[in-house]
JSON list of C-alpha atoms in Angstrom, two decimals:
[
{"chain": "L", "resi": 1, "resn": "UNK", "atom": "CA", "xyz": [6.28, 5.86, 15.28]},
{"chain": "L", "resi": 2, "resn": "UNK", "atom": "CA", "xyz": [3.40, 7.70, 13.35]},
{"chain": "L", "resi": 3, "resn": "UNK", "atom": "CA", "xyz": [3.40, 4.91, 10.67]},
{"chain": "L", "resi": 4, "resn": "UNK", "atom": "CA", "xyz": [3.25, 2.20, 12.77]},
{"chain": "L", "resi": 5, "resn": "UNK", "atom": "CA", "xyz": [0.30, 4.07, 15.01]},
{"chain": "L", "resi": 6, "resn": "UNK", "atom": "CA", "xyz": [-1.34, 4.76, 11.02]},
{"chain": "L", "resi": 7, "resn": "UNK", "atom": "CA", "xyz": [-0.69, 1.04, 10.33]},
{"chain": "L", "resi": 8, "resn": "UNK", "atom": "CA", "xyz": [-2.10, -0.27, 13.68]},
{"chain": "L", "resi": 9, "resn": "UNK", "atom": "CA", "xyz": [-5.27, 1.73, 13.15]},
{"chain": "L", "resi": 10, "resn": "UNK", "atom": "CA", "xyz": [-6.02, 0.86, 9.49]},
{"chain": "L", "resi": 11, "resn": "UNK", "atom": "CA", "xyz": [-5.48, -2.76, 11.09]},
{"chain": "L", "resi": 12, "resn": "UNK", "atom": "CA", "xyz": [-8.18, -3.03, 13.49]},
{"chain": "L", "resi": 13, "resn": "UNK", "atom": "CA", "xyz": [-10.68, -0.99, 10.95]},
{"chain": "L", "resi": 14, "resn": "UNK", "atom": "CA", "xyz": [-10.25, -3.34, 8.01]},
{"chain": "L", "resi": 15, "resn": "UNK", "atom": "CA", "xyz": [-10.22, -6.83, 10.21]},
{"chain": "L", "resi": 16, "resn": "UNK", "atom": "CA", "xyz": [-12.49, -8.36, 7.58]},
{"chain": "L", "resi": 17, "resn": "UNK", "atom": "CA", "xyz": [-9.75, -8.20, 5.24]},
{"chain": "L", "resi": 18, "resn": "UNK", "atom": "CA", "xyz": [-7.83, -11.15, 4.34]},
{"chain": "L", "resi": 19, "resn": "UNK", "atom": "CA", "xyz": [-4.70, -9.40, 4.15]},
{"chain": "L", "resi": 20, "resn": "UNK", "atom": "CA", "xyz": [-3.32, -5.73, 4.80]},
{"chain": "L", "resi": 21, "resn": "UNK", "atom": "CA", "xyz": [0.16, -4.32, 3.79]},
{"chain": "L", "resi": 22, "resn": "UNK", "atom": "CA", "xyz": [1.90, -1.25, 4.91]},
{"chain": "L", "resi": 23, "resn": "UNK", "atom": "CA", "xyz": [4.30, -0.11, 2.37]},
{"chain": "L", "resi": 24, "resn": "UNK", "atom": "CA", "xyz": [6.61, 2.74, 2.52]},
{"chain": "L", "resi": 25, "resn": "UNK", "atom": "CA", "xyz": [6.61, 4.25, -0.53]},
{"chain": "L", "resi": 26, "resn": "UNK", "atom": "CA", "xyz": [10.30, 6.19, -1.75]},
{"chain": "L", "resi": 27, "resn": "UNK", "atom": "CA", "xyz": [10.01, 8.83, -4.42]},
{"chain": "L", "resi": 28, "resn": "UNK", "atom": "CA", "xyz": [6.53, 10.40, -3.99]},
{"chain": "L", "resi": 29, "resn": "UNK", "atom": "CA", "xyz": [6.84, 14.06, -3.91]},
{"chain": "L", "resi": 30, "resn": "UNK", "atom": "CA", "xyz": [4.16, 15.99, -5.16]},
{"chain": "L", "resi": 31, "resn": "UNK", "atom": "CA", "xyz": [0.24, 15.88, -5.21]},
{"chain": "L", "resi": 32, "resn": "UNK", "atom": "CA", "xyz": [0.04, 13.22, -8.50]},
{"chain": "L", "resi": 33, "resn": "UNK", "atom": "CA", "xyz": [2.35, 10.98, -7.27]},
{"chain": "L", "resi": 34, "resn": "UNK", "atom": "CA", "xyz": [0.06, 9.52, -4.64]},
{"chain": "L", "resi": 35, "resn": "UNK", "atom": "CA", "xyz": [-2.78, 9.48, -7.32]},
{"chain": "L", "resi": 36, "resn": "UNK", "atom": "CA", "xyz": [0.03, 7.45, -10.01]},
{"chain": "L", "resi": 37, "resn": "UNK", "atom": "CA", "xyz": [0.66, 5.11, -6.82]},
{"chain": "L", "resi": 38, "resn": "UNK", "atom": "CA", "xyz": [-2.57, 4.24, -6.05]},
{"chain": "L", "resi": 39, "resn": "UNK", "atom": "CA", "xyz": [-4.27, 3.85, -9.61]},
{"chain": "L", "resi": 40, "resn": "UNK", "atom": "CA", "xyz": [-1.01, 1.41, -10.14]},
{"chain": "L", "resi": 41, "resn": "UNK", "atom": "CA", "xyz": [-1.57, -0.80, -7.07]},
{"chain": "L", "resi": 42, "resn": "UNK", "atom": "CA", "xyz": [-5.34, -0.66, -8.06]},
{"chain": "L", "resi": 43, "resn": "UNK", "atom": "CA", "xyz": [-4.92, -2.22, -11.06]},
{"chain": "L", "resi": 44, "resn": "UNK", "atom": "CA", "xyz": [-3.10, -5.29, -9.51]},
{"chain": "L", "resi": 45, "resn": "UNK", "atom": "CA", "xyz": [-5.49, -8.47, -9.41]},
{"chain": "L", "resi": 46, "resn": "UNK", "atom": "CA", "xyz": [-6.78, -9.28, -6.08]},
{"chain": "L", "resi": 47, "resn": "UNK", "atom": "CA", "xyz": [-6.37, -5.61, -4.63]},
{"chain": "L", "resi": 48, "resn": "UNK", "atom": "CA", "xyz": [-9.68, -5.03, -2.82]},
{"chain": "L", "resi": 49, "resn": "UNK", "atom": "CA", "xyz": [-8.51, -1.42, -1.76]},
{"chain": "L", "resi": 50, "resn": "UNK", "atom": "CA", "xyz": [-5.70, 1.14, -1.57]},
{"chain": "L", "resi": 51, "resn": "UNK", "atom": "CA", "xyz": [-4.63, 4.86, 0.40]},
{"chain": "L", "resi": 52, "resn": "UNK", "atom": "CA", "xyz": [-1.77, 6.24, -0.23]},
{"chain": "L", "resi": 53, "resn": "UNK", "atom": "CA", "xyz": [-0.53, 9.28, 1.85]},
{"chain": "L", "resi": 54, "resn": "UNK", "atom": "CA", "xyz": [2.10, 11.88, 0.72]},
{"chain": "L", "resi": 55, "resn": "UNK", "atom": "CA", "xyz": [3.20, 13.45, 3.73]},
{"chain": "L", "resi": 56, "resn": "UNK", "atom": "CA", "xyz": [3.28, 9.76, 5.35]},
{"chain": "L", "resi": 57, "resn": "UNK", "atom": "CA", "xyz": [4.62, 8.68, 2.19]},
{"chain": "L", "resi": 58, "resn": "UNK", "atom": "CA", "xyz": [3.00, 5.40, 2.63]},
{"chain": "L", "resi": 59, "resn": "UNK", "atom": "CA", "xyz": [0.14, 2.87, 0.95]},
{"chain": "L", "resi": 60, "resn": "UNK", "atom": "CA", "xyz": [-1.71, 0.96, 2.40]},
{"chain": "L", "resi": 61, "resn": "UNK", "atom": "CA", "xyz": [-3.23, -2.09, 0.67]},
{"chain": "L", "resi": 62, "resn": "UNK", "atom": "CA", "xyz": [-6.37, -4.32, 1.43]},
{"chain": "L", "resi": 63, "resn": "UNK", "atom": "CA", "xyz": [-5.46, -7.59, -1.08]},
{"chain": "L", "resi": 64, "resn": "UNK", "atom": "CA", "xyz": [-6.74, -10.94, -1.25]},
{"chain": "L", "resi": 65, "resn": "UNK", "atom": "CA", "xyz": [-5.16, -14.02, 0.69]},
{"chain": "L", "resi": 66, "resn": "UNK", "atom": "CA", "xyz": [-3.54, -15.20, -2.91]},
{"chain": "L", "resi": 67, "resn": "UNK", "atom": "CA", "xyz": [-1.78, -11.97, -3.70]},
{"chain": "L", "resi": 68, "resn": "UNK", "atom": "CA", "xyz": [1.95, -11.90, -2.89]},
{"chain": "L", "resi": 69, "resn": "UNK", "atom": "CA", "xyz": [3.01, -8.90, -1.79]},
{"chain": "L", "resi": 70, "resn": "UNK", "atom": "CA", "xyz": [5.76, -8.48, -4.80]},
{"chain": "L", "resi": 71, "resn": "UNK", "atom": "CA", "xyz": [3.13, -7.96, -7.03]},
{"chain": "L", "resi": 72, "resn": "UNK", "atom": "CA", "xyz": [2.22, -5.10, -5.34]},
{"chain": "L", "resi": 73, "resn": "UNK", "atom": "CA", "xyz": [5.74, -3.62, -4.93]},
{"chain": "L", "resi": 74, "resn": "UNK", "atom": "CA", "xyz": [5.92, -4.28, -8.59]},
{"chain": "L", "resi": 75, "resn": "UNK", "atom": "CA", "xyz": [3.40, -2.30, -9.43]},
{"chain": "L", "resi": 76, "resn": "UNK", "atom": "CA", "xyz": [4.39, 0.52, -7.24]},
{"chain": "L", "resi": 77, "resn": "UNK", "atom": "CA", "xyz": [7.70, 0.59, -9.36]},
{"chain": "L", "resi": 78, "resn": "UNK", "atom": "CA", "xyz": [5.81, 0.47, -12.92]},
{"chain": "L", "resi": 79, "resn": "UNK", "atom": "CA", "xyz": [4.00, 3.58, -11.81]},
{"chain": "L", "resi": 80, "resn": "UNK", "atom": "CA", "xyz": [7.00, 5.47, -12.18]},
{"chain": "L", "resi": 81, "resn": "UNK", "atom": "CA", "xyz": [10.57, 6.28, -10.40]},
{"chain": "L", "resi": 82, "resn": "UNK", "atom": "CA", "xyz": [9.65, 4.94, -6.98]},
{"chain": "L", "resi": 83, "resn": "UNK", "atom": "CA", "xyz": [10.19, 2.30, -4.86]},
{"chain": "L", "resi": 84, "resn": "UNK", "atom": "CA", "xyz": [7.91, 0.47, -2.25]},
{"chain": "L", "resi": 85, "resn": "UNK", "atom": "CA", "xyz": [9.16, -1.64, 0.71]},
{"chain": "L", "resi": 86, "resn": "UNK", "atom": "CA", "xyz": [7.14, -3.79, 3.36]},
{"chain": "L", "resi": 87, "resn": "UNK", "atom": "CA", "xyz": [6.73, -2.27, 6.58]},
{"chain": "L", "resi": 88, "resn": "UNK", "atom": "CA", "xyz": [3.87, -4.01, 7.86]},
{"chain": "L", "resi": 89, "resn": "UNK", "atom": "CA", "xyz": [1.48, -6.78, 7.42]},
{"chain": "L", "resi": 90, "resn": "UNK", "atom": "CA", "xyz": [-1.44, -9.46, 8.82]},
{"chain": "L", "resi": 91, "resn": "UNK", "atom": "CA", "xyz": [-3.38, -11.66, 7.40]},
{"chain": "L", "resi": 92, "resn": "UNK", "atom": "CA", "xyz": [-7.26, -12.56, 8.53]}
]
């Protein structure tokens, strides 16, 4: 319930976007992973902004309309042992 209220409101604040996912993020643990995630997804082409959260354990991503989302995930999983999966998404 808390992620989807977090998704919903990162939704209506970045409505200019062309596309926002909500990933769940498996294997974060400690204060760097976050950091690991987020330079990872930030260096993904197309990726217009990022938050991750450790106690949510969950990124959020702002990407352009041409970026498929298993680009992302795949660079959540080259940024070490975790694992992302698509919780949430819209496109504007």
């Amino acid at each position: 319930m808390r992620r989807a209220v977090l998704a919903a409101l990162i939704l209506v604040s970045f409505s200019f976007a062309e596309k926002v996912l909500v990933i769940d993020v498996e294997g974060m643990t400690c204060k760097v992973c976050p950091i690991a995630v987020k330079k990872a997804i930030s260096e993904t082409k197309g990726v217009k902004w990022v938050k991750t959260s450790l106690k949510n354990r969950v990124a959020v991503v702002v990407v352009e309309d041409n970026v498929k989302e298993e680009e992302v995930l795949k660079a959540i999983r080259r940024a070490g042992s975790y694992r992302g999966k698509l919780i949430g998404k819209a496109e504007f």
